[in-house]
């Protein structure tokens, strides 16, 4: 039997990363943050002076950049040319540029191939030693892993998402994590980025067979528990 695949989608600020990491930790699975693949592409382009308007050059960057994803749910990180860039990936500069990558359809296809390879590796071996993977993003339940054992769309009322992002330090606003940003700036960042991303991928309504988990009134622990229960039900 191959490893378990849990696919989790949802908009900014819904708590996907926190919940996905904890689900992976509890079940002994690896953790794949697909948003990080978009973010590291943006960073690599910025460093190499690749213009986001030159879509083919962005795709070439995806295919040539030297990136390692470490899938440990307790301490996930990303290496670009051997340098730990996880904090930089959350920076203002990357956050405000990343939609240029996520709306580039060829880049999405190339990043999607990479994400599928990671998932395929984790169900056979890899960091999880074949136990499997929790993959989170916007199109995991629909495009990247539509055959996943568990497919969940996390939602929450927009104001709740803005408040959750504010509690994290408000990097969605275009401010460095930890630097004060007003609620209005955070709201504009969260909702603005969702509006751009939803032009290329639907992450607001669940596809057939995908379970919607409305977390508006749930604690992190309750959301984690709900997904862990689904996983246990998927492989009794
Ligand atoms: O989840 P995040 O904020 O790190 O995502 C970064 C960007 O990548 C954001 O613009 C959404 C986009 N994204 C996507 O289009 N598809 C995914 N599977 C993951 C992220």
PDB file of C-alpha atoms and ligand atoms in Angstrom:
ATOM      1  CA  UNK A   1       0.000   0.000   0.000  1.00  0.00           C
ATOM      2  CA  UNK A   2       1.323   3.417  -0.907  1.00  0.00           C
ATOM      3  CA  UNK A   3       1.265   6.433   1.381  1.00  0.00           C
ATOM      4  CA  UNK A   4      -1.637   8.705   2.145  1.00  0.00           C
ATOM      5  CA  UNK A   5      -2.228  11.945   0.238  1.00  0.00           C
ATOM      6  CA  UNK A   6      -4.154  14.729   1.949  1.00  0.00           C
ATOM      7  CA  UNK A   7      -4.951  17.732  -0.259  1.00  0.00           C
ATOM      8  CA  UNK A   8      -5.950  21.007   1.390  1.00  0.00           C
ATOM      9  CA  UNK A   9      -6.951  24.142  -0.502  1.00  0.00           C
ATOM     10  CA  UNK A  10      -8.238  27.516   0.547  1.00  0.00           C
ATOM     11  CA  UNK A  11      -7.748  31.268   0.362  1.00  0.00           C
ATOM     12  CA  UNK A  12      -5.226  33.472   2.192  1.00  0.00           C
ATOM     13  CA  UNK A  13      -5.486  33.694   5.940  1.00  0.00           C
ATOM     14  CA  UNK A  14      -7.762  30.686   6.361  1.00  0.00           C
ATOM     15  CA  UNK A  15      -5.152  28.916   8.492  1.00  0.00           C
ATOM     16  CA  UNK A  16      -4.182  26.281   5.907  1.00  0.00           C
ATOM     17  CA  UNK A  17      -0.481  26.224   6.707  1.00  0.00           C
ATOM     18  CA  UNK A  18      -0.870  25.946  10.455  1.00  0.00           C
ATOM     19  CA  UNK A  19      -3.545  23.273  10.154  1.00  0.00           C
ATOM     20  CA  UNK A  20      -1.778  21.339   7.366  1.00  0.00           C
ATOM     21  CA  UNK A  21       1.499  21.226   9.279  1.00  0.00           C
ATOM     22  CA  UNK A  22      -0.196  19.964  12.423  1.00  0.00           C
ATOM     23  CA  UNK A  23      -2.173  17.316  10.528  1.00  0.00           C
ATOM     24  CA  UNK A  24       1.078  16.140   8.927  1.00  0.00           C
ATOM     25  CA  UNK A  25       2.871  16.110  12.273  1.00  0.00           C
ATOM     26  CA  UNK A  26       0.144  14.087  13.999  1.00  0.00           C
ATOM     27  CA  UNK A  27      -0.068  11.531  11.192  1.00  0.00           C
ATOM     28  CA  UNK A  28       3.689  11.262  10.566  1.00  0.00           C
ATOM     29  CA  UNK A  29       3.376  12.642   7.031  1.00  0.00           C
ATOM     30  CA  UNK A  30       5.508  15.144   5.152  1.00  0.00           C
ATOM     31  CA  UNK A  31       4.265  18.667   4.484  1.00  0.00           C
ATOM     32  CA  UNK A  32       4.276  20.285   1.045  1.00  0.00           C
ATOM     33  CA  UNK A  33       3.579  24.030   0.966  1.00  0.00           C
ATOM     34  CA  UNK A  34       2.912  24.580  -2.740  1.00  0.00           C
ATOM     35  CA  UNK A  35       2.656  28.341  -2.199  1.00  0.00           C
ATOM     36  CA  UNK A  36       6.369  28.216  -1.389  1.00  0.00           C
ATOM     37  CA  UNK A  37       7.069  26.934  -4.911  1.00  0.00           C
ATOM     38  CA  UNK A  38       5.375  30.039  -6.339  1.00  0.00           C
ATOM     39  CA  UNK A  39       7.142  32.287  -3.848  1.00  0.00           C
ATOM     40  CA  UNK A  40      10.614  30.864  -4.461  1.00  0.00           C
ATOM     41  CA  UNK A  41      10.123  31.299  -8.208  1.00  0.00           C
ATOM     42  CA  UNK A  42       9.274  34.959  -7.621  1.00  0.00           C
ATOM     43  CA  UNK A  43      12.377  35.383  -5.448  1.00  0.00           C
ATOM     44  CA  UNK A  44      14.636  33.643  -7.968  1.00  0.00           C
ATOM     45  CA  UNK A  45      13.327  35.883 -10.774  1.00  0.00           C
ATOM     46  CA  UNK A  46      13.878  39.004  -8.684  1.00  0.00           C
ATOM     47  CA  UNK A  47      17.424  37.945  -7.857  1.00  0.00           C
ATOM     48  CA  UNK A  48      18.307  37.128 -11.458  1.00  0.00           C
ATOM     49  CA  UNK A  49      16.619  40.200 -12.917  1.00  0.00           C
ATOM     50  CA  UNK A  50      13.993  38.177 -14.808  1.00  0.00           C
ATOM     51  CA  UNK A  51      11.016  40.347 -15.733  1.00  0.00           C
ATOM     52  CA  UNK A  52       7.637  38.866 -14.742  1.00  0.00           C
ATOM     53  CA  UNK A  53       6.245  40.267 -17.990  1.00  0.00           C
ATOM     54  CA  UNK A  54       8.493  37.874 -19.927  1.00  0.00           C
ATOM     55  CA  UNK A  55       6.379  34.823 -19.183  1.00  0.00           C
ATOM     56  CA  UNK A  56       8.641  32.334 -20.974  1.00  0.00           C
ATOM     57  CA  UNK A  57      11.634  33.560 -18.959  1.00  0.00           C
ATOM     58  CA  UNK A  58       9.707  32.901 -15.742  1.00  0.00           C
ATOM     59  CA  UNK A  59       8.956  29.363 -16.950  1.00  0.00           C
ATOM     60  CA  UNK A  60      12.644  28.869 -17.783  1.00  0.00           C
ATOM     61  CA  UNK A  61      13.467  29.986 -14.241  1.00  0.00           C
ATOM     62  CA  UNK A  62      11.120  27.326 -12.816  1.00  0.00           C
ATOM     63  CA  UNK A  63      12.922  24.711 -14.880  1.00  0.00           C
ATOM     64  CA  UNK A  64      16.469  25.773 -14.049  1.00  0.00           C
ATOM     65  CA  UNK A  65      16.424  27.183 -10.513  1.00  0.00           C
ATOM     66  CA  UNK A  66      18.250  25.260  -7.827  1.00  0.00           C
ATOM     67  CA  UNK A  67      15.676  24.738  -5.096  1.00  0.00           C
ATOM     68  CA  UNK A  68      15.330  22.197  -2.338  1.00  0.00           C
ATOM     69  CA  UNK A  69      12.113  21.849  -0.338  1.00  0.00           C
ATOM     70  CA  UNK A  70      12.465  20.363   3.119  1.00  0.00           C
ATOM     71  CA  UNK A  71       9.127  18.733   3.931  1.00  0.00           C
ATOM     72  CA  UNK A  72       9.445  18.363   7.710  1.00  0.00           C
ATOM     73  CA  UNK A  73       6.123  19.598   9.157  1.00  0.00           C
ATOM     74  CA  UNK A  74       7.861  20.648  12.381  1.00  0.00           C
ATOM     75  CA  UNK A  75      10.455  22.732  10.549  1.00  0.00           C
ATOM     76  CA  UNK A  76       9.660  23.129   6.862  1.00  0.00           C
ATOM     77  CA  UNK A  77      12.108  25.236   4.876  1.00  0.00           C
ATOM     78  CA  UNK A  78      13.271  26.121   1.399  1.00  0.00           C
ATOM     79  CA  UNK A  79      16.817  26.326   0.051  1.00  0.00           C
ATOM     80  CA  UNK A  80      17.567  28.464  -3.020  1.00  0.00           C
ATOM     81  CA  UNK A  81      21.115  27.877  -4.264  1.00  0.00           C
ATOM     82  CA  UNK A  82      21.791  26.325  -0.879  1.00  0.00           C
ATOM     83  CA  UNK A  83      20.628  29.397   1.076  1.00  0.00           C
ATOM     84  CA  UNK A  84      17.741  29.129   3.558  1.00  0.00           C
ATOM     85  CA  UNK A  85      15.195  31.607   2.181  1.00  0.00           C
ATOM     86  CA  UNK A  86      12.016  30.728   4.104  1.00  0.00           C
ATOM     87  CA  UNK A  87      11.811  34.105   5.858  1.00  0.00           C
ATOM     88  CA  UNK A  88      12.534  35.985   2.631  1.00  0.00           C
ATOM     89  CA  UNK A  89       9.685  34.125   0.967  1.00  0.00           C
ATOM     90  CA  UNK A  90       7.259  35.847   3.368  1.00  0.00           C
ATOM     91  CA  UNK A  91       8.750  39.315   2.724  1.00  0.00           C
ATOM     92  CA  UNK A  92       6.885  42.293   1.315  1.00  0.00           C
ATOM     93  CA  UNK A  93       8.772  42.152  -1.959  1.00  0.00           C
ATOM     94  CA  UNK A  94       7.984  38.503  -2.624  1.00  0.00           C
ATOM     95  CA  UNK A  95       4.402  38.688  -1.349  1.00  0.00           C
ATOM     96  CA  UNK A  96       3.549  41.545  -3.651  1.00  0.00           C
ATOM     97  CA  UNK A  97       5.261  39.937  -6.674  1.00  0.00           C
ATOM     98  CA  UNK A  98       4.044  36.349  -6.340  1.00  0.00           C
ATOM     99  CA  UNK A  99       0.727  36.777  -8.166  1.00  0.00           C
ATOM    100  CA  UNK A 100       2.749  37.488 -11.315  1.00  0.00           C
ATOM    101  CA  UNK A 101       3.989  33.903 -11.066  1.00  0.00           C
ATOM    102  CA  UNK A 102       0.696  32.312  -9.988  1.00  0.00           C
ATOM    103  CA  UNK A 103      -1.197  33.922 -12.905  1.00  0.00           C
ATOM    104  CA  UNK A 104       1.407  32.725 -15.457  1.00  0.00           C
ATOM    105  CA  UNK A 105      -0.265  29.582 -16.802  1.00  0.00           C
ATOM    106  CA  UNK A 106       2.901  27.999 -18.212  1.00  0.00           C
ATOM    107  CA  UNK A 107       4.670  28.576 -14.910  1.00  0.00           C
ATOM    108  CA  UNK A 108       1.705  26.981 -13.110  1.00  0.00           C
ATOM    109  CA  UNK A 109       2.003  23.930 -15.356  1.00  0.00           C
ATOM    110  CA  UNK A 110       5.734  23.608 -14.692  1.00  0.00           C
ATOM    111  CA  UNK A 111       5.325  24.106 -10.939  1.00  0.00           C
ATOM    112  CA  UNK A 112       2.462  21.614 -11.002  1.00  0.00           C
ATOM    113  CA  UNK A 113       4.727  18.957 -12.534  1.00  0.00           C
ATOM    114  CA  UNK A 114       7.261  19.534  -9.782  1.00  0.00           C
ATOM    115  CA  UNK A 115       4.570  19.366  -7.069  1.00  0.00           C
ATOM    116  CA  UNK A 116       3.219  16.090  -8.489  1.00  0.00           C
ATOM    117  CA  UNK A 117       6.727  14.641  -8.508  1.00  0.00           C
ATOM    118  CA  UNK A 118       7.163  15.551  -4.840  1.00  0.00           C
ATOM    119  CA  UNK A 119       3.829  13.940  -3.953  1.00  0.00           C
ATOM    120  CA  UNK A 120       4.671  10.803  -5.966  1.00  0.00           C
ATOM    121  CA  UNK A 121       8.031  10.536  -4.208  1.00  0.00           C
ATOM    122  CA  UNK A 122       6.482  10.913  -0.737  1.00  0.00           C
ATOM    123  CA  UNK A 123       3.947   8.116  -1.212  1.00  0.00           C
ATOM    124  CA  UNK A 124       6.780   5.727  -2.083  1.00  0.00           C
ATOM    125  CA  UNK A 125       9.601   6.993   0.122  1.00  0.00           C
ATOM    126  CA  UNK A 126      11.090  10.460   0.503  1.00  0.00           C
ATOM    127  CA  UNK A 127      11.048  12.399   3.753  1.00  0.00           C
ATOM    128  CA  UNK A 128       7.926  10.579   4.979  1.00  0.00           C
ATOM    129  CA  UNK A 129       9.471   7.172   4.192  1.00  0.00           C
ATOM    130  CA  UNK A 130       6.380   6.392   2.179  1.00  0.00           C
ATOM    131  CA  UNK A 131       3.798   7.321   4.821  1.00  0.00           C
ATOM    132  CA  UNK A 132       2.570  10.126   2.572  1.00  0.00           C
ATOM    133  CA  UNK A 133       2.077  13.854   2.414  1.00  0.00           C
ATOM    134  CA  UNK A 134      -0.184  16.753   3.273  1.00  0.00           C
ATOM    135  CA  UNK A 135      -0.113  19.151   0.308  1.00  0.00           C
ATOM    136  CA  UNK A 136      -1.686  22.579   0.629  1.00  0.00           C
ATOM    137  CA  UNK A 137      -2.409  25.308  -1.887  1.00  0.00           C
ATOM    138  CA  UNK A 138      -5.177  26.573  -4.140  1.00  0.00           C
ATOM    139  CA  UNK A 139      -5.514  23.835  -6.775  1.00  0.00           C
ATOM    140  CA  UNK A 140      -4.338  20.693  -4.996  1.00  0.00           C
ATOM    141  CA  UNK A 141      -7.782  19.118  -4.580  1.00  0.00           C
ATOM    142  CA  UNK A 142      -8.691  19.863  -8.204  1.00  0.00           C
ATOM    143  CA  UNK A 143      -5.627  19.948 -10.469  1.00  0.00           C
ATOM    144  CA  UNK A 144      -2.542  18.629  -8.696  1.00  0.00           C
ATOM    145  CA  UNK A 145      -3.917  15.714  -6.667  1.00  0.00           C
ATOM    146  CA  UNK A 146      -7.570  15.167  -7.619  1.00  0.00           C
ATOM    147  CA  UNK A 147      -7.197  11.501  -6.596  1.00  0.00           C
ATOM    148  CA  UNK A 148      -5.982  12.324  -3.088  1.00  0.00           C
ATOM    149  CA  UNK A 149      -7.325  10.137  -0.273  1.00  0.00           C
ATOM    150  CA  UNK A 150      -8.641  13.208   1.557  1.00  0.00           C
ATOM    151  CA  UNK A 151      -9.596  16.438  -0.216  1.00  0.00           C
ATOM    152  CA  UNK A 152     -10.566  19.451   1.866  1.00  0.00           C
ATOM    153  CA  UNK A 153     -11.400  23.036   1.000  1.00  0.00           C
ATOM    154  CA  UNK A 154     -10.882  25.227   4.048  1.00  0.00           C
ATOM    155  CA  UNK A 155     -13.001  28.376   4.148  1.00  0.00           C
ATOM    156  CA  UNK A 156     -13.655  31.136   6.681  1.00  0.00           C
ATOM    157  CA  UNK A 157     -15.511  34.410   6.684  1.00  0.00           C
ATOM    158  CA  UNK A 158     -13.291  37.073   5.036  1.00  0.00           C
ATOM    159  CA  UNK A 159     -13.088  39.232   8.169  1.00  0.00           C
ATOM    160  CA  UNK A 160     -11.966  36.186  10.153  1.00  0.00           C
ATOM    161  CA  UNK A 161      -9.209  35.566   7.589  1.00  0.00           C
ATOM    162  CA  UNK A 162      -8.090  39.185   7.797  1.00  0.00           C
ATOM    163  CA  UNK A 163      -7.983  38.927  11.593  1.00  0.00           C
ATOM    164  CA  UNK A 164      -6.003  35.657  11.470  1.00  0.00           C
ATOM    165  CA  UNK A 165      -3.464  37.178   9.087  1.00  0.00           C
ATOM    166  CA  UNK A 166      -3.206  40.274  11.310  1.00  0.00           C
ATOM    167  CA  UNK A 167      -2.455  38.025  14.271  1.00  0.00           C
ATOM    168  CA  UNK A 168       0.415  36.471  12.279  1.00  0.00           C
ATOM    169  CA  UNK A 169       2.017  39.869  11.710  1.00  0.00           C
ATOM    170  CA  UNK A 170       0.172  40.959   8.623  1.00  0.00           C
ATOM    171  CA  UNK A 171       2.624  40.042   5.880  1.00  0.00           C
ATOM    172  CA  UNK A 172      -0.251  39.853   3.389  1.00  0.00           C
ATOM    173  CA  UNK A 173      -0.453  43.603   3.527  1.00  0.00           C
ATOM    174  CA  UNK A 174       2.841  43.913   1.763  1.00  0.00           C
ATOM    175  CA  UNK A 175       4.686  44.548   5.023  1.00  0.00           C
ATOM    176  CA  UNK A 176       7.553  42.531   6.355  1.00  0.00           C
ATOM    177  CA  UNK A 177       6.356  39.934   8.842  1.00  0.00           C
ATOM    178  CA  UNK A 178       6.428  41.464  12.289  1.00  0.00           C
ATOM    179  CA  UNK A 179       6.239  45.074  11.067  1.00  0.00           C
ATOM    180  CA  UNK A 180       3.023  46.764  12.067  1.00  0.00           C
ATOM    181  CA  UNK A 181       0.420  47.009   9.315  1.00  0.00           C
ATOM    182  CA  UNK A 182      -3.047  48.440   9.722  1.00  0.00           C
ATOM    183  CA  UNK A 183      -6.086  46.192   9.482  1.00  0.00           C
ATOM    184  CA  UNK A 184      -7.112  48.105   6.361  1.00  0.00           C
ATOM    185  CA  UNK A 185      -3.770  47.327   4.706  1.00  0.00           C
ATOM    186  CA  UNK A 186      -3.997  43.675   5.698  1.00  0.00           C
ATOM    187  CA  UNK A 187      -7.570  43.474   4.409  1.00  0.00           C
ATOM    188  CA  UNK A 188      -6.495  44.991   1.084  1.00  0.00           C
ATOM    189  CA  UNK A 189      -3.583  42.548   0.845  1.00  0.00           C
ATOM    190  CA  UNK A 190      -5.568  39.395   1.689  1.00  0.00           C
ATOM    191  CA  UNK A 191      -8.596  40.185  -0.433  1.00  0.00           C
ATOM    192  CA  UNK A 192      -6.604  41.715  -3.296  1.00  0.00           C
ATOM    193  CA  UNK A 193      -4.369  38.689  -3.682  1.00  0.00           C
ATOM    194  CA  UNK A 194      -7.340  36.313  -3.566  1.00  0.00           C
ATOM    195  CA  UNK A 195      -9.016  38.350  -6.307  1.00  0.00           C
ATOM    196  CA  UNK A 196      -5.936  38.032  -8.542  1.00  0.00           C
ATOM    197  CA  UNK A 197      -5.445  34.331  -7.839  1.00  0.00           C
ATOM    198  CA  UNK A 198      -9.104  33.505  -8.395  1.00  0.00           C
ATOM    199  CA  UNK A 199      -8.752  34.610 -12.015  1.00  0.00           C
ATOM    200  CA  UNK A 200      -6.761  31.417 -12.665  1.00  0.00           C
ATOM    201  CA  UNK A 201      -7.942  28.920 -10.052  1.00  0.00           C
ATOM    202  CA  UNK A 202     -11.208  28.355  -8.204  1.00  0.00           C
ATOM    203  CA  UNK A 203     -10.602  27.963  -4.496  1.00  0.00           C
ATOM    204  CA  UNK A 204     -13.851  29.372  -3.161  1.00  0.00           C
ATOM    205  CA  UNK A 205     -16.264  26.542  -3.954  1.00  0.00           C
ATOM    206  CA  UNK A 206     -15.501  22.878  -3.495  1.00  0.00           C
ATOM    207  CA  UNK A 207     -15.275  20.600  -6.534  1.00  0.00           C
ATOM    208  CA  UNK A 208     -17.193  17.308  -6.568  1.00  0.00           C
ATOM    209  CA  UNK A 209     -15.962  15.024  -3.831  1.00  0.00           C
ATOM    210  CA  UNK A 210     -14.117  17.800  -1.975  1.00  0.00           C
ATOM    211  CA  UNK A 211     -15.219  18.406   1.596  1.00  0.00           C
ATOM    212  CA  UNK A 212     -15.724  22.014   2.650  1.00  0.00           C
ATOM    213  CA  UNK A 213     -14.434  22.756   6.137  1.00  0.00           C
ATOM    214  CA  UNK A 214     -15.753  26.127   7.259  1.00  0.00           C
ATOM    215  CA  UNK A 215     -13.340  27.183   9.986  1.00  0.00           C
ATOM    216  CA  UNK A 216     -15.024  30.497  10.832  1.00  0.00           C
ATOM    217  CA  UNK A 217     -16.026  29.204  14.267  1.00  0.00           C
ATOM    218  CA  UNK A 218     -13.400  26.484  14.692  1.00  0.00           C
ATOM    219  CA  UNK A 219     -10.188  26.572  16.690  1.00  0.00           C
ATOM    220  CA  UNK A 220      -7.006  25.324  15.019  1.00  0.00           C
ATOM    221  CA  UNK A 221      -7.262  22.172  17.077  1.00  0.00           C
ATOM    222  CA  UNK A 222     -10.830  21.536  15.948  1.00  0.00           C
ATOM    223  CA  UNK A 223      -9.905  22.033  12.285  1.00  0.00           C
ATOM    224  CA  UNK A 224      -6.928  19.677  12.673  1.00  0.00           C
ATOM    225  CA  UNK A 225      -9.117  17.101  14.433  1.00  0.00           C
ATOM    226  CA  UNK A 226     -11.699  17.205  11.654  1.00  0.00           C
ATOM    227  CA  UNK A 227      -9.075  16.503   8.978  1.00  0.00           C
ATOM    228  CA  UNK A 228      -7.337  13.809  11.025  1.00  0.00           C
ATOM    229  CA  UNK A 229     -10.728  12.091  11.432  1.00  0.00           C
ATOM    230  CA  UNK A 230     -11.280  12.225   7.662  1.00  0.00           C
ATOM    231  CA  UNK A 231      -7.825  10.715   7.128  1.00  0.00           C
ATOM    232  CA  UNK A 232      -8.529   7.881   9.562  1.00  0.00           C
ATOM    233  CA  UNK A 233     -11.817   7.241   7.777  1.00  0.00           C
ATOM    234  CA  UNK A 234     -10.094   7.178   4.388  1.00  0.00           C
ATOM    235  CA  UNK A 235      -7.733   4.343   5.380  1.00  0.00           C
ATOM    236  CA  UNK A 236      -9.439   2.402   8.131  1.00  0.00           C
TER     237      UNK A 236
HETATM  238  O1  LIG B   1      -0.342  30.206   0.028  1.00  0.00           O
HETATM  239  P1  LIG B   1       0.640  31.317  -0.310  1.00  0.00           P
HETATM  240  O2  LIG B   1       0.199  32.676   0.154  1.00  0.00           O
HETATM  241  O3  LIG B   1       2.044  31.050   0.112  1.00  0.00           O
HETATM  242  O4  LIG B   1       0.636  31.342  -1.905  1.00  0.00           O
HETATM  243  C1  LIG B   1       1.511  32.172  -2.639  1.00  0.00           C
HETATM  244  C2  LIG B   1       0.888  32.536  -3.977  1.00  0.00           C
HETATM  245  O5  LIG B   1       0.803  31.400  -4.834  1.00  0.00           O
HETATM  246  C3  LIG B   1      -0.527  33.102  -3.897  1.00  0.00           C
HETATM  247  O6  LIG B   1      -0.609  34.144  -4.862  1.00  0.00           O
HETATM  248  C4  LIG B   1      -1.406  31.946  -4.286  1.00  0.00           C
HETATM  249  C5  LIG B   1      -0.541  31.167  -5.222  1.00  0.00           C
HETATM  250  N1  LIG B   1      -0.766  29.718  -5.182  1.00  0.00           N
HETATM  251  C6  LIG B   1      -1.429  29.134  -6.240  1.00  0.00           C
HETATM  252  O7  LIG B   1      -1.857  29.855  -7.161  1.00  0.00           O
HETATM  253  N2  LIG B   1      -1.606  27.796  -6.261  1.00  0.00           N
HETATM  254  C7  LIG B   1      -1.146  27.032  -5.256  1.00  0.00           C
HETATM  255  N3  LIG B   1      -1.325  25.706  -5.286  1.00  0.00           N
HETATM  256  C8  LIG B   1      -0.468  27.622  -4.162  1.00  0.00           C
HETATM  257  C9  LIG B   1      -0.305  28.981  -4.152  1.00  0.00           C
END
